[in-house]
Structure formats: structure tokens, C-alpha cells
Coordinates of C-alpha atoms in Angstrom, one line a residue:
M1 CA 36.1 -32.5 20.8
F2 CA 33.4 -30.5 19.5
S3 CA 35.9 -29.1 17.1
T4 CA 34.6 -27.9 13.4
L5 CA 35.7 -30.9 12.0
H6 CA 34.0 -33.3 14.7
L7 CA 30.8 -31.2 14.6
I8 CA 30.7 -31.6 10.6
A9 CA 30.9 -35.2 11.4
I10 CA 28.2 -35.4 13.7
A11 CA 25.9 -33.5 11.3
F12 CA 26.7 -35.9 8.4
T13 CA 25.9 -39.1 10.5
A14 CA 22.9 -37.4 11.4
I15 CA 22.0 -37.1 7.7
S16 CA 23.6 -39.6 6.0
V17 CA 22.7 -42.7 8.1
P18 CA 19.0 -42.6 7.3
V19 CA 19.7 -41.7 3.8
F20 CA 21.7 -44.7 3.2
C21 CA 19.4 -46.8 5.0
M22 CA 16.2 -46.1 2.8
L23 CA 18.5 -46.4 -0.3
I24 CA 19.7 -49.8 1.0
I25 CA 15.8 -51.0 2.1
K26 CA 14.9 -50.1 -1.6
Q27 CA 16.9 -52.6 -2.8
G28 CA 15.3 -55.0 -1.1
E29 CA 15.2 -57.6 1.9
S30 CA 18.2 -59.6 0.4
T31 CA 20.5 -56.5 0.1
V32 CA 19.8 -55.6 3.6
V33 CA 20.8 -59.1 4.7
R34 CA 23.9 -59.1 2.8
V35 CA 24.7 -55.6 4.1
L36 CA 24.3 -56.5 7.7
K37 CA 26.2 -59.6 7.4
T38 CA 28.9 -57.9 5.8
I39 CA 29.1 -55.6 8.7
A40 CA 29.1 -58.2 10.9
V41 CA 32.2 -59.5 9.5
V42 CA 34.0 -56.0 9.1
C43 CA 33.1 -54.8 12.5
V44 CA 35.4 -57.7 13.9
F45 CA 38.5 -56.3 12.7
F46 CA 38.2 -52.9 14.1
D47 CA 39.9 -53.7 17.7
P48 CA 42.5 -55.9 16.3
A49 CA 43.7 -53.0 13.8
Y50 CA 44.2 -50.8 17.1
W51 CA 45.9 -53.3 18.7
V52 CA 48.4 -53.7 15.9
W53 CA 48.6 -49.8 16.0
E54 CA 49.3 -49.5 19.5
W55 CA 51.9 -52.2 19.3
K56 CA 53.7 -50.6 16.5
T57 CA 53.5 -47.3 18.0
F58 CA 54.4 -48.0 21.7
G59 CA 55.9 -51.6 21.7
S60 CA 53.5 -52.8 24.1
L61 CA 49.5 -53.1 25.0
D62 CA 47.9 -50.9 27.7
F63 CA 45.5 -53.4 29.2
S64 CA 43.9 -50.8 31.2
T65 CA 42.5 -49.2 28.0
T66 CA 42.8 -51.8 25.4
L67 CA 40.7 -55.0 26.4
P68 CA 37.3 -55.1 24.4
L69 CA 35.1 -54.3 27.4
Y70 CA 33.7 -50.9 27.0
L71 CA 29.7 -50.6 26.1
C72 CA 30.9 -49.9 22.5
S73 CA 32.8 -53.2 22.4
L74 CA 29.5 -54.9 22.5
F75 CA 28.8 -54.2 18.7
W76 CA 31.5 -56.5 17.4
L77 CA 31.3 -58.5 20.0
V78 CA 27.6 -59.6 19.7
F79 CA 26.4 -58.6 16.5
P80 CA 28.0 -61.6 14.6
F81 CA 26.0 -63.8 17.0
A82 CA 22.5 -61.8 15.7
M83 CA 23.3 -62.5 12.2
F84 CA 25.1 -65.8 12.2
A85 CA 24.1 -67.8 15.4
R86 CA 21.5 -70.9 14.7
S87 CA 19.7 -70.3 17.9
E88 CA 16.6 -68.1 17.6
R89 CA 16.8 -67.6 21.5
I90 CA 20.4 -66.1 21.1
K91 CA 19.6 -64.0 17.9
Q92 CA 16.9 -62.1 19.7
I93 CA 18.9 -61.5 22.4
A94 CA 21.9 -60.2 20.4
L95 CA 19.7 -58.4 17.8
A96 CA 17.8 -56.8 21.0
C97 CA 21.3 -55.5 22.6
V98 CA 22.4 -54.0 19.0
A99 CA 19.3 -52.5 18.1
T100 CA 19.1 -50.2 21.6
V101 CA 21.8 -50.7 23.9
V102 CA 24.7 -50.4 21.1
L103 CA 22.9 -47.6 19.4
L104 CA 23.1 -45.5 22.7
A105 CA 26.4 -46.2 23.0
G106 CA 27.4 -45.7 19.4
I107 CA 25.6 -42.3 19.6
L108 CA 27.2 -41.1 23.3
G109 CA 30.5 -42.6 21.8
F110 CA 30.3 -40.2 18.6
V111 CA 29.2 -37.2 20.2
F112 CA 31.7 -37.6 23.3
N113 CA 34.8 -39.2 21.6
V114 CA 37.4 -38.5 24.2
H115 CA 40.2 -39.5 21.3
L116 CA 39.6 -36.0 19.9
N117 CA 41.1 -34.5 23.0
K118 CA 44.5 -36.5 22.6
Y119 CA 45.0 -37.0 18.7
P120 CA 44.5 -34.6 15.9
F121 CA 41.2 -35.4 14.0
F122 CA 42.9 -36.7 10.7
S123 CA 44.9 -39.5 12.9
F124 CA 44.5 -43.1 12.9
V125 CA 42.6 -43.3 16.4
P126 CA 39.7 -40.8 15.8
I127 CA 39.3 -41.7 12.3
R128 CA 39.2 -45.6 13.7
S129 CA 36.8 -44.3 16.6
L130 CA 34.5 -42.7 14.7
L131 CA 34.1 -44.8 11.8
Y132 CA 33.5 -47.8 14.5
H133 CA 30.7 -45.7 16.1
Y134 CA 29.4 -44.5 12.8
L135 CA 29.0 -48.2 11.9
M136 CA 27.3 -48.8 15.2
I137 CA 24.8 -46.2 14.7
F138 CA 24.3 -47.3 11.0
T139 CA 23.5 -50.7 11.9
S140 CA 21.1 -50.1 14.7
V141 CA 19.2 -47.7 12.4
L142 CA 18.9 -50.5 9.8
L143 CA 17.9 -52.9 11.9
W144 CA 14.9 -50.7 13.0
T145 CA 14.1 -49.2 9.5
S146 CA 14.5 -52.5 7.7
K147 CA 12.2 -54.2 10.4
Y148 CA 15.2 -57.0 10.4
Y149 CA 14.7 -56.8 14.1
K150 CA 11.4 -57.9 15.3
P151 CA 10.8 -56.8 19.0
K152 CA 9.3 -58.9 21.2
S153 CA 7.8 -58.6 24.8
G154 CA 10.5 -59.0 27.0
D155 CA 13.2 -57.8 25.0
Q156 CA 14.1 -54.8 27.3
W157 CA 15.6 -57.3 29.4
R158 CA 17.2 -59.2 26.4
A159 CA 19.0 -56.4 25.3
F160 CA 20.9 -56.2 29.0
V161 CA 22.3 -59.9 28.9
P162 CA 25.2 -59.0 27.0
L163 CA 25.8 -56.2 29.1
G164 CA 25.5 -58.3 32.1
I165 CA 28.1 -60.8 30.9
L166 CA 30.6 -57.8 29.9
F167 CA 30.1 -56.2 33.6
I168 CA 31.3 -59.2 35.1
P169 CA 34.9 -59.1 33.9
A170 CA 35.0 -55.7 33.9
L171 CA 34.1 -55.4 37.7
I172 CA 36.8 -58.0 38.5
L173 CA 39.4 -56.0 36.6
N174 CA 38.1 -53.0 38.4
A175 CA 38.6 -54.8 41.9
M176 CA 42.2 -56.2 41.1
Y177 CA 43.7 -53.2 39.1
G178 CA 41.2 -50.1 39.3
Y179 CA 40.5 -50.6 35.4
D180 CA 37.6 -48.2 34.5
Y181 CA 35.8 -50.6 31.7
C182 CA 32.2 -50.2 31.8
Y183 CA 32.7 -46.9 34.0
T184 CA 33.2 -49.0 36.8
A185 CA 36.1 -46.6 38.3
G186 CA 33.3 -43.4 37.7
G187 CA 34.1 -42.9 33.8
V188 CA 37.6 -41.3 34.0
G189 CA 38.4 -38.9 31.7
T190 CA 34.4 -38.7 30.4
P191 CA 31.7 -36.3 30.7
I192 CA 30.5 -38.4 33.7
E193 CA 33.5 -38.4 35.9
S194 CA 31.9 -35.2 37.6
V195 CA 28.7 -36.9 38.2
S196 CA 30.4 -40.5 39.7
A197 CA 32.5 -38.0 42.2
L198 CA 29.2 -37.1 43.9
M199 CA 28.3 -40.4 45.2
P200 CA 30.1 -43.8 46.0
K201 CA 30.7 -46.0 43.6
P202 CA 28.1 -48.7 44.0
I203 CA 25.3 -46.1 44.0
F204 CA 27.0 -44.4 40.9
L205 CA 26.9 -47.5 39.0
I206 CA 23.4 -48.4 40.1
V207 CA 22.0 -45.2 39.2
L208 CA 23.9 -45.1 35.9
Y209 CA 22.7 -48.5 34.7
G210 CA 19.4 -48.0 36.4
A211 CA 19.1 -44.8 34.1
L212 CA 20.1 -46.5 31.1
F213 CA 17.5 -49.2 31.5
L214 CA 14.7 -46.8 32.2
F215 CA 15.8 -44.9 28.9
N216 CA 16.3 -47.7 26.7
W217 CA 12.7 -48.9 28.0
L218 CA 11.1 -45.5 27.9
V219 CA 12.2 -44.8 24.1
F220 CA 12.5 -48.6 22.6
Y221 CA 9.8 -50.8 24.6
R222 CA 7.3 -48.6 26.2
K223 CA 4.8 -48.7 23.4
I224 CA 5.5 -52.5 23.0
S225 CA 4.6 -53.7 26.2
I226 CA 1.5 -51.7 26.2
K227 CA 0.6 -53.3 23.3
S228 CA 1.4 -56.7 24.1
Q229 CA -0.9 -56.1 27.4
K230 CA -3.6 -55.0 25.3
S231 CA -3.3 -58.1 23.2
D232 CA -3.1 -60.0 26.4
I233 CA -6.3 -58.4 27.6
E234 CA -8.1 -58.8 24.2
T235 CA -7.4 -62.5 24.0
D236 CA -8.5 -63.1 27.6
S237 CA -11.7 -61.3 27.1
G238 CA -12.4 -63.4 23.8
D239 CA -11.5 -66.7 25.6
C240 CA -13.9 -65.6 28.3
I241 CA -16.5 -64.6 25.8
E242 CA -16.1 -68.2 24.4
T243 CA -16.4 -70.1 27.7
A244 CA -19.6 -68.0 28.3
Q245 CA -21.4 -69.1 25.1
A246 CA -20.1 -72.7 25.4
S247 CA -21.6 -73.1 28.9
Y248 CA -24.6 -71.6 27.6
I249 CA -25.2 -73.8 24.9
K250 CA -24.3 -77.0 27.4
I251 CA -26.8 -75.5 29.8
A252 CA -29.5 -75.0 27.3
R253 CA -28.7 -78.2 25.5
E254 CA -29.4 -80.3 29.0
S255 CA -32.2 -78.2 29.6
Y256 CA -34.0 -79.1 26.4
I257 CA -32.9 -82.8 26.5
E258 CA -34.6 -83.2 30.0
S259 CA -37.9 -81.3 28.7
G260 CA -38.0 -84.2 25.5
M261 CA -37.1 -81.9 22.7
E262 CA -35.2 -83.4 20.1
D263 CA -34.8 -80.3 17.8
W264 CA -33.0 -78.5 20.6
Q265 CA -30.2 -77.1 18.4
D266 CA -33.0 -75.6 16.1
E267 CA -35.1 -74.1 18.8
L268 CA -31.8 -72.6 20.1
L269 CA -30.9 -71.0 16.9
E270 CA -34.0 -69.7 16.3
T271 CA -34.1 -68.2 19.7
N272 CA -30.7 -66.5 19.1

């Protein structure tokens, strides 16, 4: 990890992702959708490819590390729903998750790629992992830059729905076998292992995912929430003004009728 080749890969990702996104966006909306749908299909094959490699290499699967219960697994588990689900509610949940949670997981997984500590850079496991995380980052950035993902009020909560679902089997497997999916065992072998060792596991998980939610909200949704609140205030103010005007006209009409004036509307308009 952080070898010369790894640093070159990080730099290439930082430069190439926005460039490729701009080139695709220039081709039009149909090209953007076609690229996103292609990625939604391709990403599903990354984990099965690893399972085949592990089976051929070791003759078995290590269920403590092989199951798709990582934060990065959300990409291929959720993104197909974002592109092909018929329910708009499900699509919005999936898009919010991929545009934010998956983006953060992709960046962390690419930068702190623990596979590079075990295997040579140019070998199947690291290359597969780096390509997968590159695709995560690229897809999330394309969703934002192309405006295919249109954030809505409440998306900061929707983005964590798939993670909450993923967390259930991760907790069960941790309780039964001590597996570390979703960092439920403290992130063994990762940079956060030293942090988790400083506190009880439940507190660590609350701090970790609380910080992830707060960071996600601050980076992606804080301005959206503020705009939504301002819009609601403006709408309420407009409704109050319309109500006041209607009440004024009603009172004026009644008073004019009582005084026997038939042309109350003309008089009222002249007064205004």
C-alpha cells in the first residue's frame, strides 16, 4: 500500500475520472444513461470473478472474507436497482446510496487498499479491487456531474437504508463467528483497527457510523436541506400573504354590501 505504483494509480484516478465524465456528458443524456446501465451490469461480475479465482487457487471459499457484506459491496448490490428498478422510491434510495455512501467507500477502498499489503500490484486480487473501486468512484461522480442523480430532501436518510439492511447479516455473522463485515469486529487489518481498540465495540460502531452519517450530510446534503427549508419558508410566507389578501377582500366586500354600494369591486380596486 502507498507504493509508487499505488500512488500513480491514485493520481490517475483523481485526474481521469472528471475528464472521462466530461467527455461522456458532452455526448448527451442518452450516452450517459447507456454508460450507467452498462456499468450496472458489469459491476455485478466482480465478486463472482473473485469467488472463481479463490476457489481455483485455494480449493474453497473463505466465508469470513468472501461474502458481499462490505460497504464496497453496496455498489454492485444496489446500483442495478438505481438503473433498472420500476419503483421511483427504490430508485431514489439506490441513487442516493451510490452517489454518496458508495463514493466515500470507493475512495477509502482505493486509497487504503489492504490487498496491496498481501499481493503484488500486478496480480489478480489488487487489480480487480482497484478496477472495482475505480468504477465505484467514476459512477458516483458521473451521477453528480451529469445530474442524473437529483437529490431530494430526506436523501441523507435514504442513502443509509441499504447500509442498514446490509448491517443486519453483518452483525449476525459477527455474533456467531466473529466475522468483521462492515467493521463489526473493529476493522481488523485496516487503518481503523487502532481506533476501535480504544473503545468498546458498540461505542466504536456508533462513533464510526455516526461520523459517516454526519460527514455524508455535511458534504452532500447540508446545502440541499438549507435550500429546502428556505423554499418552505417562502411558500409559507406566500400562503400567508394570499390568505391575508383574501381575508381583506372578503371583509371589504361585506362592508361595502352592508353600506349599499353595488360597485364595491371597482371602488376597492380604485382604493388599492
